[in-house]
Structures are given as C-alpha cells and as structure tokens.
PDB file of C-alpha atoms in Angstrom:
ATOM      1  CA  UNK S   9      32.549  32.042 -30.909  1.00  0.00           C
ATOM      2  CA  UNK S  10      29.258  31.994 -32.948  1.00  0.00           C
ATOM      3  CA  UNK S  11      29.343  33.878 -36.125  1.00  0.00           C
ATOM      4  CA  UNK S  12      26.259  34.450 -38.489  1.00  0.00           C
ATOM      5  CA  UNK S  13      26.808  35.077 -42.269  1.00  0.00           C
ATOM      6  CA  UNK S  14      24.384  34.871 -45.093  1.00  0.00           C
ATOM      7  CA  UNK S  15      25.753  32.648 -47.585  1.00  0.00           C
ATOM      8  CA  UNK S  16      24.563  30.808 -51.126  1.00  0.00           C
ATOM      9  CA  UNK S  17      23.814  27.269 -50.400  1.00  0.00           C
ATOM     10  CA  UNK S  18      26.661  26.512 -52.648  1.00  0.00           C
ATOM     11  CA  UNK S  19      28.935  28.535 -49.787  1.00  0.00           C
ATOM     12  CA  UNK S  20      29.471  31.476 -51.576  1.00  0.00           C
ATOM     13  CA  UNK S  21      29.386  34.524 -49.845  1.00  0.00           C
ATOM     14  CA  UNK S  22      26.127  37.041 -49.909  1.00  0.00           C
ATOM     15  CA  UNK S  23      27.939  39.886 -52.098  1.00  0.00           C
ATOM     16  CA  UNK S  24      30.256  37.245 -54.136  1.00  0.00           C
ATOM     17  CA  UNK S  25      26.662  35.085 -54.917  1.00  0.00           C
ATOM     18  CA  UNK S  26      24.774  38.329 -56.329  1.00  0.00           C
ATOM     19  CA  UNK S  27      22.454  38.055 -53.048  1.00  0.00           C
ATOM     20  CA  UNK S  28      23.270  41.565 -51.726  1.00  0.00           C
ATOM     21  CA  UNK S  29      22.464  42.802 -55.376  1.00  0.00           C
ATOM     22  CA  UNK S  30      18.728  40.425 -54.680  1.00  0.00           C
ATOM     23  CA  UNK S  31      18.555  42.450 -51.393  1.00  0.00           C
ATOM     24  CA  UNK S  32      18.748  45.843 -52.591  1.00  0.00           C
ATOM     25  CA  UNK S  33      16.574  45.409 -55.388  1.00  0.00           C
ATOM     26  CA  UNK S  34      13.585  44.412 -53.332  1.00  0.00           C
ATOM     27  CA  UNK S  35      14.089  46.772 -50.073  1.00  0.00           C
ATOM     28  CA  UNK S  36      11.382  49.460 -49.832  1.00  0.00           C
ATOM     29  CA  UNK S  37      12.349  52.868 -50.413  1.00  0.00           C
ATOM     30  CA  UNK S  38      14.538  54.124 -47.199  1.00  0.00           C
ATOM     31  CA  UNK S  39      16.245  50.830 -46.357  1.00  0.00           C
ATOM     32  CA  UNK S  40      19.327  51.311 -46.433  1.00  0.00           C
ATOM     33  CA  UNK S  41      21.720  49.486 -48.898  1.00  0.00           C
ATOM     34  CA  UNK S  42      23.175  46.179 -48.007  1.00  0.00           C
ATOM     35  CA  UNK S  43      26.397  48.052 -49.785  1.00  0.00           C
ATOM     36  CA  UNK S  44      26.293  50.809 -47.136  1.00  0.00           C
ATOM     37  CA  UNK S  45      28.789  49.543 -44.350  1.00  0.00           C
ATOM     38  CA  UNK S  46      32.434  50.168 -44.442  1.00  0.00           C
ATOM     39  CA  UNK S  47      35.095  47.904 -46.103  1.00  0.00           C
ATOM     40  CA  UNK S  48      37.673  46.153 -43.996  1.00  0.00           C
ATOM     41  CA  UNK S  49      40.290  48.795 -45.313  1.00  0.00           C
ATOM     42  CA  UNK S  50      38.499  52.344 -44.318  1.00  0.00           C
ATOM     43  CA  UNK S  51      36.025  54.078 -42.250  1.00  0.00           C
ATOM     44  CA  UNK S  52      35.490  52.673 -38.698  1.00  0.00           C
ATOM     45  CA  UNK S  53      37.628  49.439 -39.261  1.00  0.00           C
ATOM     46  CA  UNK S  54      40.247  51.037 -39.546  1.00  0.00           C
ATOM     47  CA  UNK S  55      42.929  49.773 -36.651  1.00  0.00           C
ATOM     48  CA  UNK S  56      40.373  47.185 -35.965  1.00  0.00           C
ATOM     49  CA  UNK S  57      41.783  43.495 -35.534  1.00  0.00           C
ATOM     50  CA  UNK S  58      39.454  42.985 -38.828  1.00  0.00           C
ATOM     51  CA  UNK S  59      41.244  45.665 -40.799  1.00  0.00           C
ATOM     52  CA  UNK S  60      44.798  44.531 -39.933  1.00  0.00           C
ATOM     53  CA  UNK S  61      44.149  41.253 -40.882  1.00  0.00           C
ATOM     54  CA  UNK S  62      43.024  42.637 -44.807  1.00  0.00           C
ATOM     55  CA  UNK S  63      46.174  45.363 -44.510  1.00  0.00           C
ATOM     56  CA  UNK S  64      48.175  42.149 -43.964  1.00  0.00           C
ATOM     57  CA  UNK S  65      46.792  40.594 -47.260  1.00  0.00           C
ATOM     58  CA  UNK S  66      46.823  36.757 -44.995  1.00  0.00           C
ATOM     59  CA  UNK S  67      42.860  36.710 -46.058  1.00  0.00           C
ATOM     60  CA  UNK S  68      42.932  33.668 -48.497  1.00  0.00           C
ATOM     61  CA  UNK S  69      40.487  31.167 -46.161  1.00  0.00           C
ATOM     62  CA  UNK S  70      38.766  33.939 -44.601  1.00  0.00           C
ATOM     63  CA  UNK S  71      35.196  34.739 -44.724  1.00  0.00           C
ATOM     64  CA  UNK S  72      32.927  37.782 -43.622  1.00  0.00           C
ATOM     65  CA  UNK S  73      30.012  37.269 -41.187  1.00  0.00           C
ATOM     66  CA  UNK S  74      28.853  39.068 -37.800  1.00  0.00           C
ATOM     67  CA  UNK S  75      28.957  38.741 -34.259  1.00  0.00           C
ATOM     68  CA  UNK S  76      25.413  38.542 -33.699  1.00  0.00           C
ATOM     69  CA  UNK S  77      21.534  38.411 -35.586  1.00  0.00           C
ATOM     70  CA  UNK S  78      21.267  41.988 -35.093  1.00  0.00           C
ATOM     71  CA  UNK S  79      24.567  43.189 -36.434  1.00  0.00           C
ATOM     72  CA  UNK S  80      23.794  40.849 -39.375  1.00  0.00           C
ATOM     73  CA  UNK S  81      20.414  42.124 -39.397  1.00  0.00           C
ATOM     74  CA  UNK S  82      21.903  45.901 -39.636  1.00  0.00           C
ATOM     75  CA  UNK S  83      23.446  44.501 -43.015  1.00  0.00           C
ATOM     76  CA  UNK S  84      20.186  42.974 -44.336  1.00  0.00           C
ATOM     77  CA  UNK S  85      16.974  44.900 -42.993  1.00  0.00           C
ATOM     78  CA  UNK S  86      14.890  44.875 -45.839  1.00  0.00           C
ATOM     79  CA  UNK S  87      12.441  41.743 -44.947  1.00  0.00           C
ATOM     80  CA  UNK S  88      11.559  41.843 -48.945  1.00  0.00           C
ATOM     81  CA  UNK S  89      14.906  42.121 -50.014  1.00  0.00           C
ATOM     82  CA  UNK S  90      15.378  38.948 -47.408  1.00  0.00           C
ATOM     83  CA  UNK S  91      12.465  36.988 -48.816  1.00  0.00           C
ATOM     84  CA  UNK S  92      14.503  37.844 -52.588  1.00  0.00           C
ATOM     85  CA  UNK S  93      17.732  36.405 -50.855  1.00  0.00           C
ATOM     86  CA  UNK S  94      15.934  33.289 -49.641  1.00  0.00           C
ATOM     87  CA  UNK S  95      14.364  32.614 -53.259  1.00  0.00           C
ATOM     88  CA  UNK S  96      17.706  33.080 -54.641  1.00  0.00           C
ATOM     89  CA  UNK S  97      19.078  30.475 -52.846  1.00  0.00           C
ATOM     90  CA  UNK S  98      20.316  32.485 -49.806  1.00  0.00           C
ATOM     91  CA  UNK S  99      20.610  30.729 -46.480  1.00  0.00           C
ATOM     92  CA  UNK S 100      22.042  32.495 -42.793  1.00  0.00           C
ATOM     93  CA  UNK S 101      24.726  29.851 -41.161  1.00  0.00           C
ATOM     94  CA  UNK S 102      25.413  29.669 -37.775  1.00  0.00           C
ATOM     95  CA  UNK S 103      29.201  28.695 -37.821  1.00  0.00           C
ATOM     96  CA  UNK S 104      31.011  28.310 -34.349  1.00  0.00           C
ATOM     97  CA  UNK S 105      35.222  28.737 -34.529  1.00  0.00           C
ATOM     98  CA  UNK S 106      37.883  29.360 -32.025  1.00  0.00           C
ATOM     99  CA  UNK S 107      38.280  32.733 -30.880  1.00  0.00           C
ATOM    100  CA  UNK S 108      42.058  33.170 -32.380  1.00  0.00           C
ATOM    101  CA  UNK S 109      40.214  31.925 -35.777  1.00  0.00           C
ATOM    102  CA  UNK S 110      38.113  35.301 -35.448  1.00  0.00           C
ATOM    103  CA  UNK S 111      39.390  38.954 -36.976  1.00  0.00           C
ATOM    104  CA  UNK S 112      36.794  41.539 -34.885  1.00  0.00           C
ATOM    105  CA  UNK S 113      35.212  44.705 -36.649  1.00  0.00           C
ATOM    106  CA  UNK S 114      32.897  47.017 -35.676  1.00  0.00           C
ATOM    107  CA  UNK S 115      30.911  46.105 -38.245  1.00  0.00           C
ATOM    108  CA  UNK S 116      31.481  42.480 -39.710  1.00  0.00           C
ATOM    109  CA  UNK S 117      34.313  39.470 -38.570  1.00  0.00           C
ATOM    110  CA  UNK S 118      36.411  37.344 -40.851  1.00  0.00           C
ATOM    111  CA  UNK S 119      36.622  34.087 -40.042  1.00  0.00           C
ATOM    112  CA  UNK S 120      38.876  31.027 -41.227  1.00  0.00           C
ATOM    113  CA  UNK S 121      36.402  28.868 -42.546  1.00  0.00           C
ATOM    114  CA  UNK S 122      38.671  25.902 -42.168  1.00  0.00           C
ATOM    115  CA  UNK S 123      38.723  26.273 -38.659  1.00  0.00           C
ATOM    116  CA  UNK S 124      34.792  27.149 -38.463  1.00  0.00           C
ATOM    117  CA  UNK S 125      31.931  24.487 -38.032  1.00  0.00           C
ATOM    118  CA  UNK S 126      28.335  24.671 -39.402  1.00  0.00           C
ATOM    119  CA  UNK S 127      26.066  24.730 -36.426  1.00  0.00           C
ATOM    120  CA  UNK S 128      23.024  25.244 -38.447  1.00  0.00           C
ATOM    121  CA  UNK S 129      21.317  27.357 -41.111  1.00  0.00           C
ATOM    122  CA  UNK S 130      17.949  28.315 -42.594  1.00  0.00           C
ATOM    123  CA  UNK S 131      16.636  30.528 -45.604  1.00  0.00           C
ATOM    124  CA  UNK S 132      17.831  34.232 -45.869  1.00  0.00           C
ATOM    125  CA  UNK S 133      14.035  34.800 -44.452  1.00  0.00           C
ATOM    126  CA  UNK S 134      13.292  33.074 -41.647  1.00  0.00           C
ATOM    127  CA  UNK S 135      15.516  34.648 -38.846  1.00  0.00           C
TER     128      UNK S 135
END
C-alpha cells in the first residue's frame, strides 16, 4: 500500500517538525488550517482501525500519512503555506508497506515505519 506523508528531511513528522505551524502561517485567508482534521482519538475516527490502534496505546513506530495526494492535499491546501513547508525543509514521501503494517482512518493512516520503504520524495511544493 502507498502512503504519502509530508515529512522534515530529517524524518520528522510535518506537525512534530513545526511545518504545519510554516503552513498555516502562509495560507491565504479561508484555507483552512492544517490543524483542522480530527485526532486519531475523536470525531470521525472514532471505531476506525486508525483510532483503535491509538486507544490501544501500541503506537511507538507508527507514523501518520494518507492514502492518497488528495487526502494529503485536504491536509495541506494552501500552495503558499506549501512553498513555506518546502523552504523549511519539508519534503512529501512516497512510502510503500504491507497492508497489515497500515491502521486506516477516514482521514489520515498510521503506518509502522519499520515495515515501510521510501519509494520517493520531493519538496513540500512540487506535488
């Protein structure tokens, strides 16, 4: 299963690596926040593969992406706040891993990362 996830190019994660924070600070007025969407824990995860796995607490090698560009896109849609990620450092990775690797959300996925391979990546702009 391909997953797509904005990371650092140091591997952290957009929100843990302040690049969520670069987003919103550069998106026009009427994007909507990259903080918007609902946590694994409430909303529409709930009693979602995704959510179970975070009610579990077994979340130590997991990490967030999407299914798809344009579910990752609905995260990110500012193309300025993009362009901010991207000069921050920001990079969306394509990551392939085995479907039992994959938690499903109707949002986001979590992902073991140690069962996950880099396919390939490019700056938080240019996708």
């Amino acid at each position: 299963m391909l997953i797509y996830r904005i990371e650092h190019t140091d591997g952290a994660g957009a929100f843990r690596a302040g690049l969520a924070y670069e987003h919103d600070a550069h998106r026009k007025a009427g994007c909507r926040s990259a903080y918007y969407h609902p946590s694994p824990y409430s909303g529409e995860e709930l009693g979602t593969e995704l959510s179970d796995l975070f009610m579990k607490g077994k979340t130590d090698d997991y990490h967030f992406g999407c299914r798809s560009k344009s579910q990752l896109r609905s995260w990110f849609r500012s193309a300025p706040g993009r362009r901010a990620m991207a000069k921050a450092g920001g990079v969306v990775v394509i990551y392939e891993a085995p479907r039992e690797a994959v938690a499903l959300g109707k949002t986001q996925v979590a992902f073991d990362i140690n069962r996950a391979a880099k396919v390939s990546s490019v700056p938080a702009d240019q996708w």
